[in-house]
Coordinates of C-alpha atoms and ligand atoms in Angstrom, one line a residue:
M226 CA -37.4 -39.0 -61.9
G227 CA -35.5 -37.5 -59.0
F228 CA -37.4 -39.4 -56.3
S229 CA -37.9 -43.1 -56.4
Y230 CA -37.7 -46.3 -54.2
N231 CA -34.6 -48.4 -54.2
N232 CA -34.7 -51.5 -51.9
Q233 CA -37.8 -50.1 -50.3
I234 CA -36.0 -46.9 -49.3
L235 CA -37.0 -43.6 -50.9
H236 CA -34.1 -42.0 -52.7
A237 CA -33.3 -38.5 -54.0
E238 CA -31.4 -39.4 -57.2
S239 CA -28.9 -42.0 -55.8
V240 CA -29.0 -40.9 -52.2
A241 CA -31.2 -42.6 -49.6
L242 CA -33.3 -40.0 -47.8
T243 CA -32.6 -42.0 -44.6
D244 CA -28.9 -41.0 -45.0
L245 CA -29.9 -37.4 -45.5
V246 CA -31.8 -37.2 -42.2
E247 CA -28.9 -38.8 -40.5
S248 CA -26.5 -36.2 -41.8
Y249 CA -28.7 -33.1 -41.6
G250 CA -31.5 -33.9 -39.1
S251 CA -35.2 -33.4 -39.5
P252 CA -37.2 -31.8 -40.9
I253 CA -35.5 -30.9 -44.1
Y254 CA -36.2 -29.9 -47.7
V255 CA -34.4 -32.0 -50.3
Y256 CA -34.0 -30.9 -53.9
S257 CA -32.9 -32.9 -57.0
R258 CA -30.5 -30.9 -59.2
T259 CA -31.1 -33.2 -62.2
D260 CA -34.9 -32.7 -62.0
I261 CA -34.5 -28.9 -61.7
E262 CA -32.3 -28.8 -64.8
N263 CA -34.4 -31.2 -66.8
N264 CA -37.6 -29.3 -66.0
W265 CA -36.2 -26.0 -67.1
Q266 CA -34.6 -27.5 -70.2
E267 CA -37.9 -29.1 -71.2
F268 CA -39.4 -25.6 -71.5
D269 CA -36.3 -24.2 -73.2
Q270 CA -36.0 -27.0 -75.8
A271 CA -39.7 -27.0 -76.6
F272 CA -39.3 -23.6 -78.3
G273 CA -36.8 -25.1 -80.8
L274 CA -35.5 -22.2 -83.0
H275 CA -38.3 -19.7 -82.0
P276 CA -36.7 -16.8 -80.1
H277 CA -37.5 -17.2 -76.5
L278 CA -36.3 -16.7 -72.9
V279 CA -37.5 -19.0 -70.1
C280 CA -37.4 -16.8 -67.0
Y281 CA -37.7 -19.0 -63.8
A282 CA -40.1 -17.4 -61.3
V283 CA -37.8 -16.9 -58.3
K284 CA -40.6 -16.7 -55.8
A285 CA -41.3 -20.5 -56.2
N286 CA -37.9 -21.3 -54.6
P287 CA -35.3 -18.6 -54.2
N288 CA -32.6 -20.7 -52.6
L289 CA -29.2 -19.4 -53.9
A290 CA -28.2 -22.9 -55.0
V291 CA -31.4 -23.4 -57.0
L292 CA -30.8 -20.1 -58.7
N293 CA -27.2 -21.0 -59.2
V294 CA -28.1 -24.3 -60.9
L295 CA -30.4 -22.5 -63.2
A296 CA -28.1 -19.6 -64.0
K297 CA -25.4 -22.1 -65.0
I298 CA -27.7 -23.5 -67.7
G299 CA -28.6 -20.1 -69.1
A300 CA -31.9 -19.4 -67.4
G301 CA -33.6 -16.0 -67.2
F302 CA -35.4 -15.0 -64.1
D303 CA -38.7 -13.4 -63.2
I304 CA -38.3 -11.3 -60.1
V305 CA -40.7 -9.4 -57.9
S306 CA -38.6 -7.6 -55.4
I307 CA -35.1 -6.2 -54.8
G308 CA -34.5 -9.2 -52.6
E309 CA -35.1 -11.5 -55.5
L310 CA -33.0 -9.4 -57.8
E311 CA -30.0 -9.4 -55.4
R312 CA -30.4 -13.2 -54.9
V313 CA -30.2 -13.7 -58.7
L314 CA -27.1 -11.6 -59.0
E315 CA -25.5 -13.3 -56.0
A316 CA -26.2 -16.7 -57.7
G317 CA -24.5 -15.7 -60.9
G318 CA -27.7 -14.8 -62.9
E319 CA -27.6 -12.0 -65.4
A320 CA -29.6 -8.7 -64.9
H321 CA -30.3 -8.5 -68.6
K322 CA -32.1 -11.8 -68.4
C323 CA -34.4 -10.6 -65.5
V324 CA -37.9 -9.4 -66.0
F325 CA -39.1 -7.4 -63.1
S326 CA -42.8 -8.2 -62.2
G327 CA -44.6 -7.3 -59.0
V328 CA -47.6 -5.2 -58.2
A329 CA -45.9 -2.3 -56.3
K330 CA -42.2 -1.7 -57.1
T331 CA -40.7 0.9 -54.8
A332 CA -38.4 3.7 -55.8
V333 CA -35.4 1.9 -54.2
E334 CA -36.2 -1.2 -56.2
I335 CA -36.7 0.7 -59.5
R336 CA -33.5 2.6 -59.1
R337 CA -31.5 -0.6 -58.4
A338 CA -33.1 -2.5 -61.3
L339 CA -32.2 0.4 -63.6
E340 CA -28.6 0.6 -62.4
V341 CA -28.0 -3.1 -63.0
G342 CA -29.9 -3.1 -66.3
V343 CA -32.8 -5.5 -66.0
R344 CA -34.3 -6.7 -69.2
C345 CA -37.8 -5.3 -68.7
F346 CA -40.1 -3.8 -66.1
N347 CA -43.6 -5.4 -66.2
I348 CA -45.8 -2.4 -65.3
E349 CA -48.9 -2.9 -63.2
S350 CA -50.5 0.6 -63.2
A351 CA -50.4 4.1 -64.7
S352 CA -48.9 5.5 -61.5
E353 CA -46.1 2.9 -61.6
L354 CA -45.3 3.9 -65.2
N355 CA -45.0 7.5 -64.1
K356 CA -42.8 6.6 -61.2
I357 CA -40.4 4.6 -63.3
E358 CA -40.3 7.3 -65.9
S359 CA -39.3 10.0 -63.3
I360 CA -36.7 7.8 -61.7
A361 CA -35.2 6.9 -65.1
Q362 CA -35.1 10.6 -65.9
S363 CA -33.4 11.4 -62.6
I364 CA -30.5 9.0 -63.3
G365 CA -30.4 9.6 -67.1
K366 CA -31.4 6.2 -68.2
Q367 CA -34.1 4.7 -70.4
A368 CA -36.4 2.1 -68.7
P369 CA -37.5 -0.8 -70.9
I370 CA -41.1 -1.6 -70.2
S371 CA -44.0 -3.9 -70.9
I372 CA -47.5 -3.3 -69.6
R373 CA -49.0 -6.2 -67.6
V374 CA -52.4 -6.5 -69.0
N375 CA -55.3 -8.2 -67.2
P376 CA -57.1 -10.1 -70.0
D377 CA -60.1 -11.0 -67.8
V378 CA -59.9 -14.8 -68.4
D379 CA -60.7 -17.5 -65.9
A380 CA -57.6 -19.6 -65.2
K381 CA -59.8 -22.3 -63.6
T382 CA -57.6 -22.6 -60.5
H383 CA -57.7 -21.9 -56.8
P384 CA -59.2 -18.4 -56.3
Y385 CA -56.1 -17.3 -54.2
I386 CA -53.8 -18.0 -57.2
S387 CA -56.0 -16.7 -60.0
T388 CA -54.7 -13.4 -61.2
G389 CA -56.2 -12.7 -64.6
L390 CA -59.8 -11.7 -63.7
K391 CA -61.0 -8.1 -63.5
E392 CA -61.7 -8.7 -59.8
N393 CA -58.0 -9.4 -59.2
K394 CA -55.6 -6.7 -58.2
F395 CA -53.1 -7.5 -60.9
G396 CA -52.3 -5.7 -64.1
V397 CA -54.0 -3.0 -66.2
D398 CA -57.3 -3.5 -67.9
I399 CA -56.5 -4.6 -71.4
D400 CA -58.7 -1.7 -72.8
E401 CA -56.7 0.9 -70.9
A402 CA -53.3 -0.5 -71.9
L403 CA -53.3 1.3 -75.2
G404 CA -53.2 4.7 -73.6
L405 CA -50.3 3.8 -71.4
Y406 CA -48.3 2.4 -74.4
Q407 CA -48.9 5.7 -76.2
K408 CA -47.6 7.6 -73.2
A409 CA -44.6 5.3 -72.9
Q410 CA -43.9 5.7 -76.6
D411 CA -43.8 9.5 -76.3
S412 CA -41.4 9.4 -73.3
K413 CA -37.6 9.9 -73.8
Y414 CA -37.0 7.9 -70.6
L415 CA -39.2 4.8 -71.4
S416 CA -38.7 2.3 -74.2
V417 CA -41.5 0.0 -75.1
C418 CA -40.3 -3.6 -75.4
G419 CA -43.2 -6.0 -74.8
I420 CA -46.6 -7.0 -73.6
D421 CA -46.9 -8.9 -70.4
C422 CA -49.7 -11.2 -69.0
H423 CA -49.9 -13.7 -66.2
I424 CA -53.3 -15.2 -65.4
G425 CA -52.6 -17.5 -62.4
S426 CA -50.9 -20.5 -61.1
Q427 CA -51.4 -24.3 -61.0
I428 CA -53.3 -24.2 -64.3
T429 CA -53.9 -27.6 -65.7
E430 CA -55.4 -26.8 -69.1
V431 CA -53.9 -25.0 -72.1
S432 CA -57.1 -23.2 -73.1
P433 CA -57.0 -20.3 -70.5
F434 CA -53.4 -19.5 -71.7
L435 CA -54.6 -19.4 -75.3
D436 CA -57.6 -17.3 -74.5
A437 CA -55.3 -14.8 -72.8
L438 CA -52.9 -14.9 -75.7
D439 CA -55.7 -14.1 -78.2
K440 CA -56.4 -11.0 -76.3
V441 CA -52.8 -10.1 -76.1
L442 CA -52.4 -10.5 -79.8
I443 CA -55.4 -8.2 -80.5
L444 CA -53.5 -5.5 -78.4
F445 CA -50.3 -6.3 -80.3
E446 CA -52.1 -5.6 -83.6
Q447 CA -53.6 -2.4 -82.3
L448 CA -50.1 -1.2 -81.2
K449 CA -48.6 -2.1 -84.5
K450 CA -51.2 0.1 -86.3
Q451 CA -50.0 3.0 -84.1
D452 CA -46.4 2.3 -84.9
I453 CA -45.6 1.0 -81.5
S454 CA -43.4 -1.9 -82.0
I455 CA -43.2 -4.8 -79.6
S456 CA -40.2 -7.1 -79.5
H457 CA -41.4 -9.7 -77.0
L458 CA -44.6 -11.2 -75.5
D459 CA -44.3 -12.3 -71.9
L460 CA -47.0 -14.9 -71.2
G461 CA -46.2 -15.3 -67.5
G462 CA -46.0 -18.6 -65.6
G463 CA -48.7 -20.8 -64.2
V464 CA -48.2 -24.3 -65.8
G465 CA -49.5 -26.7 -63.2
I466 CA -47.9 -29.9 -61.9
D467 CA -49.1 -33.3 -60.9
Y468 CA -49.7 -33.3 -57.1
A469 CA -52.4 -36.0 -56.9
G470 CA -52.4 -37.8 -60.2
E471 CA -54.2 -35.0 -62.0
Q472 CA -53.9 -34.5 -65.8
T473 CA -51.6 -31.6 -66.4
I474 CA -50.3 -29.7 -69.4
D475 CA -48.0 -31.3 -71.9
I476 CA -45.2 -28.7 -72.2
Q477 CA -44.4 -29.3 -75.8
N478 CA -48.1 -29.0 -76.8
Y479 CA -48.4 -25.8 -74.8
I480 CA -45.4 -24.2 -76.4
N481 CA -46.4 -25.5 -79.8
A482 CA -49.9 -23.9 -79.4
I483 CA -48.3 -20.6 -78.4
I484 CA -45.8 -20.6 -81.2
S485 CA -48.4 -21.4 -83.8
K486 CA -50.5 -18.4 -82.7
V487 CA -47.5 -16.0 -82.2
G488 CA -45.6 -17.3 -85.2
A489 CA -48.4 -16.0 -87.5
M490 CA -47.4 -12.5 -86.4
G491 CA -43.7 -12.8 -87.1
E492 CA -40.6 -13.8 -85.2
I493 CA -41.6 -12.1 -81.9
E494 CA -39.6 -13.3 -78.9
I495 CA -41.7 -15.2 -76.3
I496 CA -40.9 -15.0 -72.6
I497 CA -42.5 -17.4 -70.1
E498 CA -42.1 -17.4 -66.4
P499 CA -42.6 -20.9 -65.0
G500 CA -41.9 -21.4 -61.3
R501 CA -43.8 -24.4 -59.9
A502 CA -43.2 -26.5 -63.1
V503 CA -39.5 -26.1 -62.7
V504 CA -39.0 -26.9 -59.0
G505 CA -42.3 -28.3 -57.6
N506 CA -41.7 -31.9 -58.3
A507 CA -38.0 -31.5 -57.8
G508 CA -38.3 -31.2 -54.1
V509 CA -39.7 -33.0 -51.0
F510 CA -40.2 -32.2 -47.4
I511 CA -39.0 -34.8 -45.0
T512 CA -40.5 -34.9 -41.5
K513 CA -40.3 -37.4 -38.6
V514 CA -43.3 -39.0 -36.9
E515 CA -42.9 -38.0 -33.2
Y516 CA -46.1 -39.3 -31.8
L517 CA -49.0 -41.4 -32.8
K518 CA -52.4 -40.7 -31.1
Q519 CA -55.7 -42.3 -31.9
N520 CA -59.1 -41.5 -30.5
S521 CA -62.5 -43.1 -31.2
T522 CA -62.8 -41.4 -34.6
H523 CA -59.4 -40.1 -35.7
A524 CA -55.8 -41.3 -36.0
F525 CA -53.2 -38.5 -35.7
A526 CA -49.6 -38.8 -36.7
I527 CA -47.9 -35.8 -35.0
V528 CA -44.8 -34.9 -37.0
D529 CA -41.9 -32.5 -36.4
G530 CA -42.8 -30.5 -39.5
A531 CA -45.7 -28.0 -39.4
M532 CA -47.7 -25.4 -41.2
N533 CA -44.9 -22.9 -40.6
D534 CA -42.5 -25.1 -42.7
L535 CA -45.0 -26.1 -45.5
L536 CA -48.0 -23.8 -45.6
R537 CA -49.7 -25.0 -48.7
P538 CA -52.0 -27.6 -47.1
S539 CA -53.3 -25.2 -44.4
F540 CA -53.5 -22.2 -46.7
Y541 CA -55.0 -23.6 -49.9
N542 CA -56.2 -26.9 -48.6
A543 CA -53.6 -28.2 -51.1
Y544 CA -53.0 -31.9 -51.5
H545 CA -49.5 -33.3 -51.4
R546 CA -48.7 -37.0 -51.6
V547 CA -47.2 -38.4 -48.4
L548 CA -44.9 -41.5 -48.7
T549 CA -43.0 -43.4 -46.0
V550 CA -39.3 -43.0 -46.5
D551 CA -38.6 -46.6 -45.4
K552 CA -41.2 -49.1 -46.7
N553 CA -39.5 -51.9 -44.7
A554 CA -40.7 -50.4 -41.4
I555 CA -43.7 -52.3 -39.9
G556 CA -46.2 -50.1 -38.2
I557 CA -49.9 -49.5 -37.5
Q558 CA -52.1 -49.3 -40.6
S559 CA -54.7 -46.6 -40.4
K560 CA -56.1 -43.5 -42.1
W561 CA -53.8 -40.9 -40.5
D562 CA -54.1 -37.2 -40.3
I563 CA -50.5 -35.9 -40.6
V564 CA -50.4 -32.9 -38.2
G565 CA -47.7 -30.7 -36.8
P566 CA -46.9 -29.3 -33.4
V567 CA -48.2 -25.8 -34.0
C568 CA -51.1 -24.5 -31.9
E569 CA -53.6 -24.2 -34.7
T570 CA -56.3 -26.6 -35.8
G571 CA -55.3 -25.7 -39.3
D572 CA -51.9 -27.1 -38.8
F573 CA -51.9 -30.2 -40.9
L574 CA -49.8 -31.5 -43.8
A575 CA -52.3 -34.1 -45.0
K576 CA -55.5 -35.7 -43.9
G577 CA -56.8 -39.3 -43.9
R578 CA -53.8 -41.0 -45.5
N579 CA -53.7 -44.8 -45.6
L580 CA -50.2 -45.5 -44.2
S581 CA -48.5 -48.0 -41.9
L582 CA -46.7 -45.9 -39.3
T583 CA -44.5 -46.2 -36.2
E584 CA -43.2 -43.4 -34.0
G585 CA -39.7 -42.5 -35.4
D586 CA -40.6 -43.1 -39.0
Y587 CA -39.8 -40.5 -41.6
L588 CA -42.3 -39.3 -44.1
A589 CA -41.7 -37.6 -47.4
V590 CA -44.2 -34.9 -48.3
M591 CA -43.9 -34.9 -52.1
S592 CA -44.0 -32.0 -54.7
A593 CA -42.8 -29.6 -52.1
G594 CA -40.0 -27.9 -54.1
A595 CA -42.2 -24.9 -55.1
Y596 CA -43.8 -22.5 -52.6
G597 CA -42.5 -24.7 -49.7
F598 CA -39.5 -23.3 -47.9
T599 CA -40.1 -19.9 -49.4
M600 CA -43.4 -19.5 -47.7
S601 CA -42.1 -20.8 -44.4
S602 CA -42.1 -18.7 -41.2
N603 CA -40.9 -18.7 -37.6
Y604 CA -44.5 -19.0 -36.2
N605 CA -44.5 -20.6 -32.7
S606 CA -40.8 -19.6 -32.6
R607 CA -39.9 -22.6 -34.7
T608 CA -36.5 -22.4 -36.4
R609 CA -36.7 -22.7 -40.2
V610 CA -35.5 -26.0 -41.5
A611 CA -32.4 -26.9 -43.5
E612 CA -32.3 -27.3 -47.3
V613 CA -30.2 -29.9 -49.1
M614 CA -29.4 -30.3 -52.8
V615 CA -28.7 -33.8 -54.2
S616 CA -27.0 -34.4 -57.5
G617 CA -26.3 -38.0 -58.5
N618 CA -24.7 -39.7 -55.5
T619 CA -23.6 -36.4 -53.9
H620 CA -25.4 -34.1 -51.5
Q621 CA -24.8 -30.7 -50.1
L622 CA -26.3 -28.4 -47.5
V623 CA -27.7 -25.3 -49.3
R624 CA -29.2 -23.6 -46.3
E625 CA -28.4 -24.2 -42.7
R626 CA -31.1 -25.0 -40.2
E627 CA -31.7 -21.8 -38.1
S628 CA -30.6 -21.9 -34.5
V629 CA -32.6 -20.7 -31.6
Q630 CA -30.3 -17.7 -31.3
D631 CA -31.1 -16.8 -34.9
L632 CA -34.8 -16.4 -33.9
F633 CA -34.2 -13.3 -31.8
A634 CA -30.9 -12.1 -33.2
K635 CA -32.5 -9.0 -34.6
E636 CA -34.6 -8.2 -31.5
Y637 CA -33.9 -5.9 -28.5
L638 CA -34.9 -5.9 -24.9
I639 CA -36.7 -2.8 -23.8
K640 CA -34.5 0.3 -22.9
Ligands
LIG905 N1 -45.1 -14.8 -62.9 C1 -45.8 -14.0 -62.1 C2 -46.0 -12.6 -62.4 C3 -46.4 -14.6 -61.0 O1 -47.1 -13.9 -60.1 C4 -46.1 -16.0 -60.7 C5 -46.7 -16.7 -59.5 C6 -45.3 -16.7 -61.6 C7 -44.8 -16.1 -62.7 C8 -45.0 -18.2 -61.4 O2 -46.1 -19.0 -61.4 P1 -46.0 -20.6 -61.4 O3 -45.4 -21.0 -62.7 O4 -45.2 -20.9 -60.3 O5 -47.4 -21.0 -61.3 N2 -48.1 -19.8 -53.3 C9 -49.0 -20.3 -54.3 C10 -48.6 -19.9 -55.7 C11 -48.6 -18.4 -55.9 C12 -48.1 -18.0 -57.3 C13 -47.9 -16.5 -57.4 N3 -47.4 -16.0 -58.6 C14 -49.0 -21.8 -54.2 O6 -48.3 -22.4 -53.3 O7 -49.7 -22.5 -54.9

């Protein structure tokens, strides 16, 4: 485990978090390189000899160093924008291991992805298929494509991160996909390579994935009958992590269940796109208690980190464990609401936590490696925080804290 106590001080691998705030200030995100590598490798190794590619979903944490660590161990990448594509290339990732997802790829993005030779476009609509075909034609290339099908299964997760229901904007109705595949098959500028599906995020049971896979396999059979051959199935991301002690998916069981269904159809390559499960528990957000304030009903610990730095609690009412970095510190025991300085009632990181706190203490908001920094903003003209990577007993700044000048460096006074 990347984060554990040693002599009552929370450490990232072998480095005390107290040392990191001394070196880099507060707030900061801290990532464990070993955890990131192990998490990705757990997926990769679970496939054994079955052909596969584990494409890390860049949106979960797109820091160049995170991508670099993953590229070095052979990861593929799931990208959703030209920004993510360029990050992957900058970090040493290979275009032919990138699957390009995303609901509305623009012409500029499509052209660039064709130029560098991405592995596959995951198509989200008939119009997008047409656009990709015409751009491929204009530059004399053939675009590899999968259709992202919407299998209409309930992922049993937060409604904002459920994507596989008919009411969600994602993908093509599975019943309409056949027609699109036929069209793609007939085009000189498109080459059919797979079927794609992603049903949601923070999924904690295997059954929704298998329900979706059953529907995908029906389509696979239908395509086969029409002589449309599929070389891979992309089953998306979505494997949940333990935020609050919840039972989550055993990765080996999940992959075994997939392989046993897919294996019956032959040696088809399986692509998966985990994001959260690779980086979520490999990162923490460290914040300092600035002020303690108690009234007749509530105890507030006002910290220097806020909703602009870690949006998940405010946006999804998400639960993150909060630990004191130094358990030696003696403080006031209460049920604290951990709130930030932003002028919004929704600005909280945690509520009602039994902690012993003093002003000046540091808190670790756990499981913050996924959808943490990447969803941060400059709201309230707050500078975005620094990110640090730990490996064994070494640590390295992997993103500088923004300066106040950075905040308005791209703005102009009126002429
Ligand atoms: N593939 C596609 C096409 C996706 O849309 C996503 C996530 C993933 C893979 C990776 O899913 P994961 O393995 O990380 O669950 N901001 C939200 C999560 C949004 C997920 C969006 N799509 C949160 O903080 O919970």
